[in-house]
PDB file of C-alpha atoms in Angstrom:
ATOM      1  CA  GLY A   1       0.101   0.020   0.054  1.00 58.00           C
ATOM      2  CA  HIS A   2       2.802   2.392   0.844  1.00 52.00           C
ATOM      3  CA  LEU A   3       4.382   1.668  -2.622  1.00 51.00           C
ATOM      4  CA  TYR A   4       1.060   2.258  -4.341  1.00 43.00           C
ATOM      5  CA  ARG A   5       0.729   5.819  -2.675  1.00 51.00           C
ATOM      6  CA  LEU A   6       4.249   6.841  -3.727  1.00 51.00           C
ATOM      7  CA  ALA A   7       3.547   5.819  -7.142  1.00 49.00           C
ATOM      8  CA  LEU A   8       0.208   7.617  -7.205  1.00 47.00           C
ATOM      9  CA  LYS A   9       1.806  10.631  -5.537  1.00 54.00           C
ATOM     10  CA  LYS A  10       4.480  10.617  -8.167  1.00 56.00           C
ATOM     11  CA  ALA A  11       2.330  10.207 -10.989  1.00 50.00           C
ATOM     12  CA  MET A  12       0.194  13.058  -9.825  1.00 53.00           C
ATOM     13  CA  LYS A  13       2.899  15.374  -9.644  1.00 56.00           C
ATOM     14  CA  CYS A  14       4.207  14.423 -13.138  1.00 58.00           C
ATOM     15  CA  ARG A  15       0.430  15.305 -14.253  1.00 57.00           C
ATOM     16  CA  SER A  16       0.437  18.611 -12.785  1.00 57.00           C
ATOM     17  CA  THR A  17       3.735  19.395 -14.445  1.00 59.00           C
ATOM     18  CA  LEU A  18       2.374  18.329 -17.700  1.00 54.00           C
ATOM     19  CA  ILE A  19      -0.643  20.584 -17.398  1.00 57.00           C
ATOM     20  CA  ILE A  20       1.653  23.784 -16.253  1.00 57.00           C
ATOM     21  CA  VAL A  21       3.779  23.146 -19.216  1.00 49.00           C
ATOM     22  CA  LEU A  22       0.750  22.835 -21.627  1.00 57.00           C
ATOM     23  CA  LEU A  23      -0.648  26.047 -20.144  1.00 62.00           C
ATOM     24  CA  LEU A  24       2.592  27.921 -20.588  1.00 59.00           C
ATOM     25  CA  VAL A  25       2.770  26.730 -24.348  1.00 48.00           C
ATOM     26  CA  SER A  26      -0.805  27.748 -24.921  1.00 54.00           C
ATOM     27  CA  VAL A  27      -0.416  31.353 -23.679  1.00 47.00           C
ATOM     28  CA  THR A  28       2.884  31.723 -25.410  1.00 50.00           C
ATOM     29  CA  THR A  29       1.282  30.776 -28.672  1.00 46.00           C
ATOM     30  CA  ILE A  30      -1.692  32.850 -28.123  1.00 44.00           C
ATOM     31  CA  CYS A  31       0.584  35.987 -27.392  1.00 47.00           C
ATOM     32  CA  ALA A  32       2.684  35.335 -30.435  1.00 42.00           C
ATOM     33  CA  PHE A  33      -0.391  35.315 -32.616  1.00 38.00           C
ATOM     34  CA  ILE A  34      -1.824  38.510 -31.104  1.00 38.00           C
ATOM     35  CA  THR A  35       1.469  40.549 -31.279  1.00 38.00           C
ATOM     36  CA  SER A  36       2.505  39.176 -34.585  1.00 36.00           C
ATOM     37  CA  SER A  37       2.709  41.404 -37.656  1.00 33.00           C
ATOM     38  CA  PRO A  38       0.730  41.325 -39.767  1.00 32.00           C
ATOM     39  CA  THR A  39      -2.005  39.581 -37.492  1.00 27.00           C
ATOM     40  CA  PHE A  40      -5.013  37.707 -39.121  1.00 25.00           C
ATOM     41  CA  ILE A  41      -7.357  40.174 -37.579  1.00 27.00           C
ATOM     42  CA  ARG A  42      -6.711  43.947 -37.439  1.00 29.00           C
ATOM     43  CA  ILE A  43      -8.531  46.224 -35.084  1.00 26.00           C
ATOM     44  CA  ASN A  44     -10.413  49.288 -36.413  1.00 32.00           C
ATOM     45  CA  GLY A  45      -7.770  51.604 -35.784  1.00 34.00           C
ATOM     46  CA  LYS A  46      -5.437  49.781 -38.045  1.00 36.00           C
ATOM     47  CA  ILE A  47      -7.986  49.563 -40.741  1.00 37.00           C
ATOM     48  CA  ASN A  48      -8.810  53.485 -40.683  1.00 41.00           C
ATOM     49  CA  SER A  49      -5.103  54.039 -40.616  1.00 41.00           C
ATOM     50  CA  ARG A  50      -4.659  51.949 -43.757  1.00 41.00           C
ATOM     51  CA  ARG A  51      -7.819  53.099 -45.288  1.00 43.00           C
ATOM     52  CA  ARG A  52      -6.901  56.984 -44.668  1.00 39.00           C
ATOM     53  CA  CYS A  53      -3.803  56.353 -46.869  1.00 43.00           C
ATOM     54  CA  HIS A  54      -6.159  55.269 -49.725  1.00 39.00           C
ATOM     55  CA  ASN A  55      -9.152  57.465 -48.980  1.00 40.00           C
ATOM     56  CA  LEU A  56     -11.638  54.689 -49.351  1.00 38.00           C
ATOM     57  CA  PRO A  57     -15.125  55.987 -49.826  1.00 35.00           C
ATOM     58  CA  ASN A  58     -16.636  53.016 -48.255  1.00 34.00           C
ATOM     59  CA  SER A  59     -14.260  52.979 -45.449  1.00 31.00           C
ATOM     60  CA  PHE A  60     -15.088  53.626 -41.531  1.00 25.00           C
ATOM     61  CA  LEU A  61     -13.345  56.921 -42.186  1.00 25.00           C
ATOM     62  CA  ALA A  62     -15.701  58.044 -44.656  1.00 28.00           C
ATOM     63  CA  SER A  63     -18.821  57.364 -42.323  1.00 28.00           C
ATOM     64  CA  SER A  64     -16.726  59.172 -39.300  1.00 28.00           C
ATOM     65  CA  GLY A  65     -16.837  62.682 -40.787  1.00 36.00           C
ATOM     66  CA  ASP A  66     -12.880  62.906 -40.577  1.00 40.00           C
ATOM     67  CA  ASP A  67     -12.079  66.371 -42.380  1.00 41.00           C
ATOM     68  CA  ASN A  68      -8.357  65.238 -42.346  1.00 44.00           C
ATOM     69  CA  ALA A  69      -8.874  62.683 -45.055  1.00 40.00           C
ATOM     70  CA  PRO A  70      -6.740  63.684 -48.404  1.00 43.00           C
ATOM     71  CA  ALA A  71      -8.521  64.954 -51.378  1.00 44.00           C
ATOM     72  CA  ASN A  72      -9.489  62.319 -53.927  1.00 48.00           C
ATOM     73  CA  ASN A  73      -7.647  62.942 -56.838  1.00 54.00           C
ATOM     74  CA  GLU A  74      -9.269  60.488 -59.137  1.00 55.00           C
ATOM     75  CA  GLN A  75      -8.602  62.420 -62.560  1.00 56.00           C
ATOM     76  CA  ASP A  76      -4.878  62.347 -61.682  1.00 64.00           C
ATOM     77  CA  LYS A  77      -4.788  58.547 -60.299  1.00 76.00           C
ATOM     78  CA  LYS A  78      -3.201  56.100 -62.858  1.00 86.00           C
ATOM     79  CA  LYS A  79      -5.749  53.389 -64.234  1.00 91.00           C
ATOM     80  CA  PRO A  80      -4.814  49.867 -65.412  1.00 95.00           C
ATOM     81  CA  LYS A  81      -4.921  49.508 -69.002  1.00 95.00           C
ATOM     82  CA  VAL A  82      -5.939  46.040 -68.816  1.00 97.00           C
ATOM     83  CA  ILE A  83      -8.124  44.330 -66.032  1.00 98.00           C
ATOM     84  CA  ILE A  84      -8.303  40.764 -65.831  1.00 98.00           C
ATOM     85  CA  PHE A  85     -10.694  38.397 -63.654  1.00 99.00           C
ATOM     86  CA  ASP A  86     -10.448  34.827 -62.590  1.00 98.00           C
ATOM     87  CA  LEU A  87     -13.850  32.915 -62.928  1.00 98.00           C
ATOM     88  CA  ASP A  88     -14.313  30.164 -60.417  1.00 97.00           C
ATOM     89  CA  GLY A  89     -14.365  31.031 -57.033  1.00 96.00           C
ATOM     90  CA  CYS A  90     -13.783  34.726 -58.158  1.00 97.00           C
ATOM     91  CA  ILE A  91     -16.814  35.736 -60.135  1.00 98.00           C
ATOM     92  CA  TRP A  92     -19.049  32.844 -59.521  1.00 97.00           C
ATOM     93  CA  LYS A  93     -19.698  29.659 -57.079  1.00 96.00           C
ATOM     94  CA  PRO A  94     -19.598  26.978 -57.110  1.00 94.00           C
ATOM     95  CA  GLU A  95     -16.561  26.253 -59.089  1.00 94.00           C
ATOM     96  CA  MET A  96     -17.195  24.175 -62.169  1.00 93.00           C
ATOM     97  CA  TYR A  97     -15.340  20.955 -60.839  1.00 91.00           C
ATOM     98  CA  GLU A  98     -17.722  21.200 -57.732  1.00 91.00           C
ATOM     99  CA  LEU A  99     -20.652  21.236 -60.115  1.00 88.00           C
ATOM    100  CA  VAL A 100     -19.357  18.154 -61.542  1.00 83.00           C
ATOM    101  CA  TRP A 101     -19.828  16.595 -57.981  1.00 82.00           C
ATOM    102  CA  PHE A 102     -23.094  18.201 -56.998  1.00 75.00           C
ATOM    103  CA  SER A 103     -24.985  17.572 -60.422  1.00 72.00           C
ATOM    104  CA  ASN A 104     -23.397  14.147 -60.909  1.00 76.00           C
ATOM    105  CA  GLY A 105     -21.818  15.541 -64.073  1.00 73.00           C
ATOM    106  CA  ARG A 106     -24.967  17.118 -65.195  1.00 80.00           C
ATOM    107  CA  GLY A 107     -24.260  20.928 -65.624  1.00 86.00           C
ATOM    108  CA  ALA A 108     -25.061  22.533 -68.953  1.00 90.00           C
ATOM    109  CA  PRO A 109     -27.269  23.455 -70.473  1.00 94.00           C
ATOM    110  CA  PHE A 110     -27.767  26.166 -67.770  1.00 95.00           C
ATOM    111  CA  SER A 111     -31.053  28.208 -67.436  1.00 96.00           C
ATOM    112  CA  PRO A 112     -32.117  31.477 -65.288  1.00 95.00           C
ATOM    113  CA  GLY A 113     -32.842  30.580 -61.872  1.00 94.00           C
ATOM    114  CA  PRO A 114     -34.279  32.715 -59.007  1.00 90.00           C
ATOM    115  CA  ASP A 115     -32.397  35.633 -57.420  1.00 90.00           C
ATOM    116  CA  GLY A 116     -30.434  36.258 -60.370  1.00 93.00           C
ATOM    117  CA  THR A 117     -28.760  32.677 -60.343  1.00 96.00           C
ATOM    118  CA  MET A 118     -28.200  30.091 -63.215  1.00 96.00           C
ATOM    119  CA  LEU A 119     -29.462  26.723 -62.772  1.00 95.00           C
ATOM    120  CA  THR A 120     -27.755  23.694 -64.010  1.00 93.00           C
ATOM    121  CA  CYS A 121     -29.991  20.812 -65.705  1.00 90.00           C
ATOM    122  CA  ALA A 122     -29.891  18.936 -62.225  1.00 88.00           C
ATOM    123  CA  ASN A 123     -31.264  22.217 -60.847  1.00 90.00           C
ATOM    124  CA  GLU A 124     -28.053  23.203 -58.683  1.00 91.00           C
ATOM    125  CA  PRO A 125     -27.610  26.879 -58.603  1.00 94.00           C
ATOM    126  CA  VAL A 126     -24.595  28.947 -59.581  1.00 96.00           C
ATOM    127  CA  TYR A 127     -24.553  32.399 -58.242  1.00 96.00           C
ATOM    128  CA  LEU A 128     -22.323  35.639 -58.747  1.00 97.00           C
ATOM    129  CA  LEU A 129     -19.993  36.575 -55.852  1.00 97.00           C
ATOM    130  CA  GLY A 130     -19.563  39.689 -53.860  1.00 94.00           C
ATOM    131  CA  ASP A 131     -20.565  42.918 -55.885  1.00 97.00           C
ATOM    132  CA  ILE A 132     -19.285  41.562 -59.116  1.00 97.00           C
ATOM    133  CA  ARG A 133     -22.587  43.027 -60.794  1.00 96.00           C
ATOM    134  CA  SER A 134     -21.963  46.596 -59.678  1.00 95.00           C
ATOM    135  CA  VAL A 135     -18.294  46.167 -60.580  1.00 97.00           C
ATOM    136  CA  MET A 136     -19.214  44.954 -64.196  1.00 96.00           C
ATOM    137  CA  LYS A 137     -21.908  47.582 -64.614  1.00 94.00           C
ATOM    138  CA  GLU A 138     -19.405  50.238 -63.679  1.00 94.00           C
ATOM    139  CA  LEU A 139     -16.813  48.924 -66.319  1.00 94.00           C
ATOM    140  CA  TYR A 140     -19.616  48.530 -68.985  1.00 93.00           C
ATOM    141  CA  CYS A 141     -21.817  51.638 -68.472  1.00 90.00           C
ATOM    142  CA  ASP A 142     -19.271  54.366 -67.029  1.00 88.00           C
ATOM    143  CA  LYS A 143     -18.006  55.378 -70.379  1.00 84.00           C
ATOM    144  CA  GLU A 144     -16.505  58.528 -68.873  1.00 84.00           C
ATOM    145  CA  LYS A 145     -14.147  56.288 -66.365  1.00 86.00           C
ATOM    146  CA  TRP A 146     -13.601  53.219 -68.589  1.00 86.00           C
ATOM    147  CA  GLY A 147     -14.867  53.991 -71.887  1.00 73.00           C
ATOM    148  CA  GLY A 148     -12.647  54.048 -74.956  1.00 62.00           C
ATOM    149  CA  ASP A 149     -10.209  51.331 -76.307  1.00 59.00           C
ATOM    150  CA  ASP A 150      -7.517  52.148 -73.974  1.00 76.00           C
ATOM    151  CA  VAL A 151      -9.015  50.005 -71.132  1.00 89.00           C
ATOM    152  CA  MET A 152      -9.547  46.215 -71.826  1.00 95.00           C
ATOM    153  CA  VAL A 153     -11.370  43.959 -69.444  1.00 96.00           C
ATOM    154  CA  GLY A 154     -10.482  40.127 -69.692  1.00 98.00           C
ATOM    155  CA  ILE A 155     -10.395  36.632 -68.320  1.00 98.00           C
ATOM    156  CA  SER A 156      -7.617  34.268 -66.875  1.00 98.00           C
ATOM    157  CA  SER A 157      -9.211  30.992 -65.922  1.00 98.00           C
ATOM    158  CA  ARG A 158      -8.068  27.312 -65.558  1.00 97.00           C
ATOM    159  CA  THR A 159     -11.573  26.062 -65.076  1.00 96.00           C
ATOM    160  CA  ASP A 160     -12.052  22.408 -65.587  1.00 93.00           C
ATOM    161  CA  GLU A 161     -15.151  22.696 -67.676  1.00 95.00           C
ATOM    162  CA  PRO A 162     -14.395  25.571 -70.183  1.00 96.00           C
ATOM    163  CA  ASP A 163     -17.545  25.060 -72.258  1.00 96.00           C
ATOM    164  CA  TRP A 164     -19.921  25.456 -69.194  1.00 96.00           C
ATOM    165  CA  ALA A 165     -17.957  28.695 -68.185  1.00 97.00           C
ATOM    166  CA  ARG A 166     -18.428  29.973 -71.690  1.00 97.00           C
ATOM    167  CA  GLU A 167     -22.058  29.247 -71.456  1.00 97.00           C
ATOM    168  CA  LEU A 168     -22.356  31.016 -68.014  1.00 98.00           C
ATOM    169  CA  LEU A 169     -20.500  34.117 -69.540  1.00 98.00           C
ATOM    170  CA  GLN A 170     -23.184  34.273 -72.239  1.00 97.00           C
ATOM    171  CA  LYS A 171     -26.204  33.701 -70.192  1.00 97.00           C
ATOM    172  CA  PHE A 172     -25.445  35.633 -66.752  1.00 97.00           C
ATOM    173  CA  GLU A 173     -27.440  38.964 -66.987  1.00 94.00           C
ATOM    174  CA  VAL A 174     -25.312  41.727 -65.224  1.00 92.00           C
ATOM    175  CA  GLY A 175     -27.964  44.204 -65.231  1.00 88.00           C
ATOM    176  CA  THR A 176     -29.433  47.270 -67.471  1.00 87.00           C
ATOM    177  CA  ILE A 177     -27.790  49.789 -69.437  1.00 84.00           C
ATOM    178  CA  GLY A 178     -28.704  53.312 -67.687  1.00 77.00           C
ATOM    179  CA  ASP A 179     -32.244  53.651 -66.943  1.00 78.00           C
ATOM    180  CA  GLY A 180     -33.679  51.668 -69.826  1.00 76.00           C
ATOM    181  CA  ASP A 181     -34.741  48.011 -70.182  1.00 83.00           C
ATOM    182  CA  GLU A 182     -31.782  46.902 -72.204  1.00 90.00           C
ATOM    183  CA  THR A 183     -29.868  44.280 -70.485  1.00 92.00           C
ATOM    184  CA  PHE A 184     -26.037  43.070 -70.853  1.00 95.00           C
ATOM    185  CA  SER A 185     -24.340  39.784 -70.053  1.00 96.00           C
ATOM    186  CA  LEU A 186     -20.924  38.918 -68.556  1.00 97.00           C
ATOM    187  CA  GLN A 187     -19.932  38.264 -72.133  1.00 97.00           C
ATOM    188  CA  ASP A 188     -20.580  41.686 -73.184  1.00 96.00           C
ATOM    189  CA  VAL A 189     -18.223  43.248 -70.694  1.00 95.00           C
ATOM    190  CA  PHE A 190     -15.215  40.741 -71.829  1.00 96.00           C
ATOM    191  CA  LYS A 191     -16.016  40.785 -75.587  1.00 92.00           C
ATOM    192  CA  SER A 192     -13.085  43.104 -76.579  1.00 86.00           C
ATOM    193  CA  GLY A 193     -10.725  41.882 -74.009  1.00 93.00           C
ATOM    194  CA  PRO A 194      -8.260  38.788 -73.963  1.00 97.00           C
ATOM    195  CA  ILE A 195     -10.017  35.656 -72.878  1.00 97.00           C
ATOM    196  CA  GLU A 196      -7.580  33.046 -71.531  1.00 98.00           C
ATOM    197  CA  ILE A 197      -9.527  29.916 -70.645  1.00 97.00           C
ATOM    198  CA  ALA A 198      -7.177  27.041 -70.503  1.00 96.00           C
ATOM    199  CA  LYS A 199      -5.550  24.465 -68.362  1.00 93.00           C
ATOM    200  CA  ASP A 200      -1.912  25.650 -68.832  1.00 94.00           C
ATOM    201  CA  SER A 201      -0.201  27.921 -66.252  1.00 95.00           C
ATOM    202  CA  LYS A 202      -1.718  31.563 -65.412  1.00 97.00           C
ATOM    203  CA  VAL A 203       1.916  32.594 -66.348  1.00 97.00           C
ATOM    204  CA  GLN A 204       1.557  31.620 -69.778  1.00 98.00           C
ATOM    205  CA  HIS A 205      -1.889  33.190 -69.804  1.00 98.00           C
ATOM    206  CA  PHE A 206      -0.449  36.703 -68.715  1.00 98.00           C
ATOM    207  CA  LYS A 207       2.347  36.479 -71.207  1.00 98.00           C
ATOM    208  CA  ARG A 208      -0.242  36.006 -74.058  1.00 98.00           C
ATOM    209  CA  ILE A 209      -2.596  38.725 -72.683  1.00 98.00           C
ATOM    210  CA  SER A 210       0.478  41.215 -72.340  1.00 97.00           C
ATOM    211  CA  ASN A 211       1.298  40.458 -76.027  1.00 97.00           C
ATOM    212  CA  PHE A 212      -2.275  40.711 -77.304  1.00 96.00           C
ATOM    213  CA  CYS A 213      -2.718  43.867 -75.627  1.00 95.00           C
ATOM    214  CA  GLY A 214       0.696  45.151 -76.256  1.00 96.00           C
ATOM    215  CA  VAL A 215       0.960  46.500 -72.539  1.00 96.00           C
ATOM    216  CA  PRO A 216       3.573  45.741 -70.123  1.00 96.00           C
ATOM    217  CA  MET A 217       2.768  43.786 -66.925  1.00 96.00           C
ATOM    218  CA  GLU A 218       2.920  46.649 -64.873  1.00 95.00           C
ATOM    219  CA  ASP A 219      -0.283  48.157 -66.503  1.00 96.00           C
ATOM    220  CA  ILE A 220      -2.294  44.930 -65.594  1.00 97.00           C
ATOM    221  CA  LEU A 221      -4.581  44.665 -62.717  1.00 97.00           C
ATOM    222  CA  PHE A 222      -5.699  40.948 -61.883  1.00 97.00           C
ATOM    223  CA  PHE A 223      -8.276  39.665 -59.341  1.00 98.00           C
ATOM    224  CA  ASP A 224      -8.237  36.096 -58.291  1.00 97.00           C
ATOM    225  CA  ASN A 225      -9.128  33.989 -55.062  1.00 95.00           C
ATOM    226  CA  GLU A 226      -6.330  31.304 -55.147  1.00 93.00           C
ATOM    227  CA  ARG A 227      -3.451  32.480 -53.258  1.00 90.00           C
ATOM    228  CA  GLY A 228      -1.080  30.622 -55.428  1.00 91.00           C
ATOM    229  CA  ASN A 229      -2.073  32.250 -58.440  1.00 94.00           C
ATOM    230  CA  CYS A 230      -1.744  35.424 -56.671  1.00 94.00           C
ATOM    231  CA  ARG A 231       1.701  34.892 -55.685  1.00 91.00           C
ATOM    232  CA  GLU A 232       2.796  33.575 -59.038  1.00 94.00           C
ATOM    233  CA  ILE A 233       1.578  36.602 -61.090  1.00 96.00           C
ATOM    234  CA  SER A 234       2.548  39.459 -58.995  1.00 94.00           C
ATOM    235  CA  LYS A 235       6.121  38.385 -59.419  1.00 94.00           C
ATOM    236  CA  LEU A 236       5.592  39.202 -63.126  1.00 96.00           C
ATOM    237  CA  GLY A 237       5.057  43.050 -62.007  1.00 95.00           C
ATOM    238  CA  VAL A 238       1.256  42.768 -62.322  1.00 96.00           C
ATOM    239  CA  THR A 239      -1.009  44.343 -59.569  1.00 95.00           C
ATOM    240  CA  VAL A 240      -2.534  41.377 -57.992  1.00 96.00           C
ATOM    241  CA  ALA A 241      -5.750  41.593 -55.667  1.00 96.00           C
ATOM    242  CA  TYR A 242      -6.430  38.627 -53.383  1.00 95.00           C
ATOM    243  CA  VAL A 243     -10.111  37.960 -53.279  1.00 94.00           C
ATOM    244  CA  PRO A 244     -11.099  34.801 -51.251  1.00 92.00           C
ATOM    245  CA  ASP A 245     -14.618  36.347 -51.035  1.00 90.00           C
ATOM    246  CA  GLY A 246     -15.150  37.386 -54.751  1.00 94.00           C
ATOM    247  CA  VAL A 247     -14.800  40.742 -55.822  1.00 95.00           C
ATOM    248  CA  THR A 248     -16.590  42.986 -53.263  1.00 94.00           C
ATOM    249  CA  ALA A 249     -17.040  46.983 -53.549  1.00 94.00           C
ATOM    250  CA  ASP A 250     -14.335  47.436 -50.893  1.00 91.00           C
ATOM    251  CA  MET A 251     -11.948  45.107 -52.520  1.00 93.00           C
ATOM    252  CA  TRP A 252     -12.522  46.874 -56.094  1.00 95.00           C
ATOM    253  CA  GLU A 253     -11.779  50.299 -54.283  1.00 93.00           C
ATOM    254  CA  VAL A 254      -8.751  48.902 -52.665  1.00 91.00           C
ATOM    255  CA  ALA A 255      -7.164  47.532 -55.844  1.00 93.00           C
ATOM    256  CA  LEU A 256      -7.783  50.633 -57.763  1.00 94.00           C
ATOM    257  CA  GLU A 257      -6.194  52.810 -54.996  1.00 92.00           C
ATOM    258  CA  ALA A 258      -3.155  50.272 -54.762  1.00 91.00           C
ATOM    259  CA  PHE A 259      -2.560  50.330 -58.484  1.00 92.00           C
ATOM    260  CA  PRO A 260       0.146  50.292 -59.669  1.00 90.00           C
ATOM    261  CA  SER A 261       1.650  47.870 -57.167  1.00 83.00           C
ATOM    262  CA  SER A 262       4.518  45.846 -59.235  1.00 69.00           C
ATOM    263  CA  GLY A 263       6.578  45.116 -56.154  1.00 74.00           C
ATOM    264  CA  GLY A 264       5.603  41.516 -55.844  1.00 75.00           C
ATOM    265  CA  ASP A 265       3.215  42.262 -53.187  1.00 78.00           C
ATOM    266  CA  VAL A 266      -0.533  41.174 -53.254  1.00 88.00           C
ATOM    267  CA  VAL A 267      -3.173  43.355 -52.056  1.00 88.00           C
ATOM    268  CA  GLY A 268      -6.643  42.193 -50.308  1.00 77.00           C
ATOM    269  CA  LEU A 269      -9.582  43.069 -48.255  1.00 59.00           C
ATOM    270  CA  ASP A 270     -11.964  40.495 -46.791  1.00 54.00           C
ATOM    271  CA  ILE A 271     -15.668  40.566 -46.631  1.00 52.00           C
ATOM    272  CA  TYR A 272     -15.494  41.839 -42.864  1.00 53.00           C
ATOM    273  CA  GLY A 273     -13.704  44.854 -43.821  1.00 52.00           C
ATOM    274  CA  TYR A 274     -10.319  43.863 -42.352  1.00 52.00           C
ATOM    275  CA  ASP A 275      -7.614  45.386 -44.373  1.00 52.00           C
ATOM    276  CA  THR A 276      -4.866  43.024 -45.690  1.00 53.00           C
ATOM    277  CA  LEU A 277      -3.138  45.562 -47.959  1.00 43.00           C
ATOM    278  CA  ASP A 278       0.155  44.083 -46.398  1.00 45.00           C
ATOM    279  CA  GLY A 279      -0.658  41.294 -48.810  1.00 41.00           C
ATOM    280  CA  ALA A 280      -1.851  37.579 -48.927  1.00 40.00           C
ATOM    281  CA  SER A 281       1.835  36.555 -48.325  1.00 40.00           C
ATOM    282  CA  ARG A 282       0.878  36.480 -44.603  1.00 39.00           C
ATOM    283  CA  PHE A 283      -0.543  33.074 -45.707  1.00 37.00           C
ATOM    284  CA  TYR A 284       2.492  31.637 -47.288  1.00 34.00           C
TER     285      TYR A 284
END
């Protein structure tokens, strides 16, 4: 009995020591996470500070009545000559490979569904992400800002189902032109720009895009939801916006304000308004 009590006492002591060690490790890890730079979640002050630099109209700063914000010199701001969008997970959801699973391979033909969605032939909905409709309407209808032949809008996609993607581009209606009843589709927005829907690397896509448009990489703005693509293309000198939630209104403004940013950084802003202008490199 005496030996049993000694063994039990020793075991309890070891257990207490183990618990203390685990607690210390947990506290150290949490502190390192909170104090790391950049952190995953920014406090509002940090967001406002960064947004003040970019004078974003939809920022907390704009609604706070801060008179110290810099004037918005939009006319003097350099604009991209080419704007490229990824498709799957950037413009719409689900991705085409997901539709293969959801619909048992039954995707096209697509038909209009409720609330602006498109339905597969198995009645699975495909919907547009973020504020892509308002962004596309601005690019297509705001002739004063984006009109003329000097700005081209195109696509870089490695989708698994190119034919399905092309059909969705044709059938997805974005909105009406002005105050009239005439509608336009995603395909109308991209009709004059470079279309790269192919399984080879996006580096090859952008070499062909640069060639087709006759512009250097530094004049291109690119939106993608895949971190690997963002990192790869930013090294070419392209300004790259990481949009894991699709192209939101805030992200659109952030990307335009950050352009040109050809130093290999990636800009981004998530749906909660947390600023990630330091770049998606925090994930790598």
